[in-house]
XYZ file of C-alpha atoms in Angstrom:
352
model
C 41.407 -11.336 7.443
C 44.710 -10.791 5.774
C 48.135 -12.173 5.022
C 50.886 -9.867 6.031
C 54.158 -9.969 4.096
C 57.483 -8.294 4.775
C 60.072 -8.136 2.040
C 63.532 -6.653 2.757
C 62.176 -4.519 5.533
C 64.789 -2.218 7.248
C 64.811 0.701 9.469
C 67.508 3.263 10.149
C 67.807 6.434 12.220
C 70.533 8.367 10.465
C 73.609 6.026 10.323
C 72.095 3.683 12.811
C 70.497 0.616 11.333
C 67.963 -0.938 13.843
C 66.275 -3.380 11.463
C 68.103 -5.328 8.885
C 66.518 -7.127 5.813
C 63.365 -8.562 7.619
C 61.598 -11.154 5.225
C 58.535 -12.957 6.440
C 55.041 -14.198 5.322
C 52.408 -14.221 8.202
C 49.454 -16.297 7.384
C 45.818 -15.272 7.653
C 44.534 -16.099 11.081
C 47.970 -16.930 12.505
C 49.153 -15.912 15.974
C 52.839 -15.099 15.534
C 55.057 -13.838 18.420
C 58.230 -11.723 17.997
C 60.587 -12.390 20.924
C 63.997 -11.044 21.739
C 65.995 -8.980 24.248
C 65.434 -5.302 24.951
C 66.591 -3.181 21.957
C 66.479 -6.047 19.416
C 63.992 -4.088 17.167
C 60.778 -6.135 17.837
C 58.655 -3.128 18.999
C 60.065 -0.983 16.163
C 58.920 -3.643 13.724
C 55.425 -3.642 15.241
C 55.222 0.050 14.969
C 56.267 -0.063 11.332
C 53.470 -2.436 10.627
C 51.068 -0.133 12.362
C 52.335 2.857 10.390
C 53.707 4.713 13.341
C 57.243 4.359 12.186
C 58.324 5.085 8.596
C 59.883 2.133 6.615
C 63.323 2.862 5.523
C 63.657 0.048 2.958
C 61.731 -2.846 1.622
C 57.943 -3.395 1.281
C 55.142 -4.237 3.630
C 52.037 -5.807 2.314
C 48.651 -6.249 4.051
C 46.054 -8.193 2.138
C 48.220 -8.049 -1.001
C 48.413 -4.293 -0.837
C 51.680 -2.439 -0.342
C 51.068 -0.191 2.503
C 54.441 1.635 3.156
C 52.732 4.978 2.482
C 49.330 4.238 3.645
C 48.144 6.014 6.925
C 47.685 3.986 9.967
C 43.968 4.612 10.002
C 43.614 3.077 6.527
C 45.660 -0.109 7.115
C 42.958 -2.169 8.720
C 44.986 -2.732 11.889
C 44.347 -2.236 15.584
C 46.867 -2.095 18.380
C 46.959 -3.018 22.043
C 49.765 -1.759 24.360
C 51.055 -2.852 27.790
C 49.381 0.284 29.068
C 45.611 -0.274 28.933
C 45.076 3.454 27.848
C 41.432 3.445 28.985
C 39.465 6.621 29.597
C 39.058 6.664 33.396
C 35.836 8.668 33.429
C 34.052 6.457 30.797
C 32.260 3.266 31.622
C 33.440 -0.011 30.106
C 30.640 0.342 27.559
C 31.648 3.824 26.694
C 35.370 2.833 26.305
C 34.443 0.056 24.014
C 32.146 2.049 21.865
C 34.175 5.299 21.541
C 36.022 4.440 18.330
C 32.753 3.392 16.726
C 31.164 6.694 17.646
C 34.013 8.535 16.091
C 33.480 6.472 13.062
C 29.910 7.577 13.047
C 28.500 4.079 13.213
C 24.694 3.820 13.997
C 23.497 3.255 17.488
C 22.185 -0.282 16.524
C 25.640 -1.265 14.993
C 27.405 0.107 18.083
C 25.132 -1.836 20.562
C 25.516 -5.036 18.627
C 29.275 -4.683 18.328
C 29.775 -3.900 22.107
C 27.425 -6.745 23.172
C 29.184 -9.303 20.901
C 32.633 -8.300 22.076
C 31.635 -8.289 25.760
C 30.131 -11.804 25.373
C 33.358 -13.045 23.701
C 35.643 -11.383 26.330
C 33.336 -12.247 29.411
C 32.728 -8.460 30.149
C 28.936 -8.510 30.060
C 28.557 -7.882 33.843
C 31.017 -4.925 33.826
C 29.689 -2.781 31.071
C 28.257 -0.067 33.314
C 31.385 0.141 35.640
C 34.397 2.425 35.497
C 37.760 0.813 34.745
C 39.287 1.757 38.143
C 36.812 -0.666 39.833
C 38.142 -3.648 37.800
C 41.175 -5.909 38.107
C 44.145 -5.751 35.875
C 43.013 -8.750 33.872
C 39.588 -7.163 33.336
C 40.998 -4.061 32.131
C 43.338 -5.842 29.703
C 40.133 -7.547 28.351
C 38.494 -4.128 27.831
C 41.523 -2.865 25.797
C 41.308 -6.100 23.677
C 37.618 -5.685 23.201
C 38.096 -1.973 22.166
C 40.535 -3.192 19.457
C 38.526 -6.197 18.340
C 35.365 -4.139 17.957
C 36.896 -2.370 15.086
C 37.119 -5.713 13.191
C 40.724 -5.134 12.185
C 42.456 -7.393 9.518
C 45.514 -7.518 11.819
C 45.671 -7.045 15.672
C 49.095 -5.847 16.934
C 49.952 -6.507 20.583
C 52.919 -4.860 22.177
C 53.861 -6.487 25.547
C 50.076 -6.538 26.433
C 50.388 -8.639 29.501
C 53.528 -6.995 30.892
C 51.750 -5.199 33.705
C 50.066 -8.340 35.198
C 51.358 -10.392 38.064
C 52.602 -13.862 37.176
C 49.500 -15.995 37.815
C 47.243 -13.540 36.112
C 49.623 -13.216 33.258
C 49.647 -16.999 32.769
C 45.801 -17.140 32.916
C 45.549 -14.331 30.348
C 47.975 -16.059 28.088
C 45.658 -19.059 27.658
C 42.619 -16.689 27.398
C 44.388 -14.715 24.706
C 45.194 -17.799 22.636
C 41.620 -19.157 22.910
C 40.342 -15.640 21.979
C 42.512 -15.537 18.864
C 41.216 -18.886 17.629
C 37.692 -17.817 18.368
C 37.850 -14.549 16.377
C 40.235 -15.854 13.681
C 42.060 -12.421 13.257
C 45.745 -12.380 12.546
C 47.600 -11.542 15.876
C 51.184 -10.186 15.778
C 52.466 -10.206 19.305
C 55.653 -8.813 20.742
C 57.102 -9.973 24.114
C 60.493 -10.424 25.774
C 59.050 -13.453 27.684
C 60.235 -16.693 26.238
C 57.742 -18.769 28.151
C 54.926 -16.566 27.018
C 55.947 -17.047 23.388
C 56.118 -20.731 23.691
C 52.641 -20.857 25.343
C 50.640 -18.735 22.929
C 52.322 -18.792 19.535
C 51.535 -20.574 16.371
C 54.941 -19.505 15.263
C 57.797 -17.601 16.923
C 60.178 -15.142 15.352
C 63.428 -14.814 17.389
C 65.141 -11.384 16.971
C 68.559 -9.978 18.027
C 70.337 -6.764 16.975
C 67.789 -6.021 14.393
C 67.786 -9.323 12.643
C 65.249 -12.043 12.453
C 67.390 -15.065 13.294
C 64.739 -17.968 13.081
C 61.035 -18.404 12.492
C 59.247 -21.664 13.432
C 56.735 -23.380 15.570
C 57.408 -23.387 19.304
C 58.556 -27.050 19.058
C 60.973 -26.287 16.060
C 62.499 -23.237 17.930
C 62.993 -25.207 21.116
C 64.050 -28.514 19.809
C 66.015 -27.365 16.655
C 67.444 -23.864 17.307
C 69.204 -22.332 14.344
C 72.197 -20.945 16.309
C 73.866 -20.414 19.757
C 71.700 -17.305 20.438
C 68.374 -18.889 19.771
C 69.217 -21.980 21.840
C 70.326 -19.900 24.782
C 67.507 -17.376 24.595
C 64.587 -19.609 24.193
C 64.287 -21.572 27.485
C 67.367 -22.698 29.583
C 70.162 -24.670 28.066
C 73.723 -25.778 28.535
C 76.148 -24.883 25.618
C 79.056 -27.263 25.615
C 81.730 -25.773 23.254
C 83.333 -28.303 20.964
C 84.581 -29.082 17.492
C 82.993 -31.190 14.756
C 84.932 -34.469 14.480
C 82.494 -36.142 12.009
C 79.004 -35.714 10.730
C 77.712 -37.361 13.957
C 80.475 -36.791 16.469
C 81.508 -33.680 18.403
C 84.738 -33.416 20.396
C 84.020 -31.378 23.535
C 86.496 -28.804 24.982
C 87.863 -31.329 27.558
C 88.420 -33.904 24.807
C 85.238 -35.978 25.544
C 83.585 -37.287 22.287
C 79.824 -37.414 22.241
C 77.268 -38.107 19.528
C 75.816 -35.036 17.891
C 74.482 -34.923 14.277
C 75.046 -31.728 12.392
C 75.632 -30.281 8.864
C 78.757 -28.454 9.956
C 82.122 -29.316 8.338
C 84.777 -31.321 10.238
C 86.850 -28.997 12.412
C 84.188 -26.247 12.687
C 83.681 -24.796 16.173
C 80.190 -25.475 17.387
C 78.227 -25.909 20.710
C 76.135 -28.839 21.900
C 72.844 -27.536 23.314
C 71.755 -29.825 26.251
C 68.337 -28.630 27.932
C 68.571 -29.131 31.709
C 65.469 -31.226 31.786
C 66.965 -33.662 29.325
C 69.998 -34.280 31.553
C 70.026 -36.761 34.351
C 72.258 -36.806 37.439
C 73.920 -39.865 38.902
C 76.629 -40.816 41.306
C 80.027 -41.043 39.660
C 80.150 -43.712 37.035
C 76.397 -44.713 37.519
C 75.061 -43.408 34.192
C 72.985 -45.691 31.970
C 74.916 -47.856 29.534
C 74.957 -46.375 25.955
C 74.096 -42.847 27.123
C 76.555 -40.033 26.458
C 77.821 -38.750 29.731
C 80.282 -36.345 31.318
C 81.711 -36.274 34.870
C 81.906 -33.306 37.246
C 81.371 -32.237 40.840
C 78.039 -31.182 42.406
C 78.364 -27.585 43.374
C 74.866 -26.472 44.259
C 71.330 -27.721 44.755
C 68.274 -25.352 44.379
C 64.816 -26.389 45.733
C 61.907 -25.005 43.524
C 59.153 -27.111 45.161
C 58.078 -29.048 41.965
C 61.728 -29.323 40.834
C 65.399 -29.432 41.814
C 68.096 -27.557 40.001
C 71.650 -29.119 40.288
C 74.666 -27.103 39.256
C 77.560 -29.379 38.340
C 81.115 -27.870 37.961
C 82.941 -29.340 34.985
C 86.696 -28.556 34.181
C 85.730 -25.585 31.961
C 82.109 -24.643 32.751
C 78.992 -25.201 35.029
C 76.349 -27.573 33.855
C 72.620 -27.299 34.956
C 70.515 -30.267 35.507
C 66.770 -30.073 36.233
C 64.787 -32.990 37.688
C 61.223 -33.424 39.106
C 61.006 -33.347 42.898
C 60.061 -36.796 44.237
C 59.587 -36.667 47.965
C 61.788 -39.065 49.834
C 64.153 -39.638 46.982
C 67.897 -39.401 47.809
C 70.809 -38.363 45.606
C 74.209 -37.026 45.440
C 75.189 -34.349 47.969
C 76.923 -31.038 47.273
C 80.651 -31.761 46.858
C 80.156 -35.244 45.550
C 81.692 -36.342 42.140
C 78.871 -37.024 39.792
C 78.084 -38.203 36.295
C 75.606 -36.255 34.051
C 74.147 -38.294 31.194
C 71.482 -37.787 28.538
C 69.695 -39.969 25.934
C 71.334 -40.132 22.540
C 69.577 -37.748 20.149
C 68.268 -35.331 22.805
C 70.892 -32.591 22.142
C 71.278 -30.214 19.153
C 74.498 -28.935 17.577
C 74.493 -25.275 16.838
C 76.937 -22.691 15.391
C 77.321 -18.987 15.936
C-alpha cells in the first residue's frame, strides 16, 4: 500500500499548459475520484501517475519515493481502461495469469493468485470460458482481476465503467467500491460522471481547465462547493446571481434579499446555489412562514416517474424545483403564478 503525493505537478505540450500546479496527498487505501468535463486534464493526470506521460514540472511521489523518472513497470501501479483490452483467444484464466507468466512466477504462485482474484471478483465459474461469451460486467471484472493480481501499490482506473449500460454501471459502481474496501489498495479513478463520483469516492477532486478546483468528501463537495463551477458541475443546482449585502445577507438580481452566510466582502458579486431538491413549490404566497422565497410563473412540468421537475420562470432566469412524486397529489398548473421557498441554511454562497 502507498501514499501518493503530487507537489506542483504541471504538464505542457509546447506552449500549451494542460495541467497547472496540482498539489494533492492521496492516503493509503483511499478511493479518490477525479471528475471534470472533457479536456480538463484528468486523464492526462492519470497517465502521468502511470508514467505514460512525462511530467513537465513538480514532483510525484509513490510510497515516499519520487518517481518522475521511474519507468511505468517499476512504479508499483496497475491500470484499468474503459476498453477491457482482453485477449479474445485466451480463456479468463489465461487472461488473468498472463502478466504473472511474463514475470516468471511459479505455477503454484500463479494458480493461487488467479484463484484468489477469481473468488474476490466472483469469476470462479468462468475461468475456462472465453471473454466473448461473457457479459460486459463480467468482462470488466476480468480486467480488474488482471490488474489486482499484480498486487499493485496503486490501481489507476480511467473511465472503467463507461462502456456499460446504466443499470449495469450502477451495479458495478457498488461492486467496485466494495472491492476496493476488501483489497485495501489505493484506487485513483477518473470519470466525467458526477453521480458515479458521488457514489464511489472517499474523496472527489473536481478539475477544470487543468486546475484542481476542490478536493473533499462527496458531502463536502455537494454541500459546500468552493466556487460557481463546482456547484454547477456536481449535481444539479440553481445559481441565483446577487451581491453580498452583509455577512449573512445576499441581495439577488431582482432586489430580493435572502439569508446566505459567506466570507465574501460587502458589495462582491456572488451566486446563491440552491439545489432543486432543497426547493419547494407553492401556490403564489403560500410558502411557509420564515422561509426565504421568490415568486415566479410555472413554465414546465416534467414527469420522471419517481419525481417531478418543475421549471419556474423568474424575471431574469429559470429556476428548477424537484419533488418526489406522490400519486394523487395536486399542485400548481403550467402558467400559474407560484412561490418557490427553501429552508434557511439550505443554500450555499459561491464566487467565481
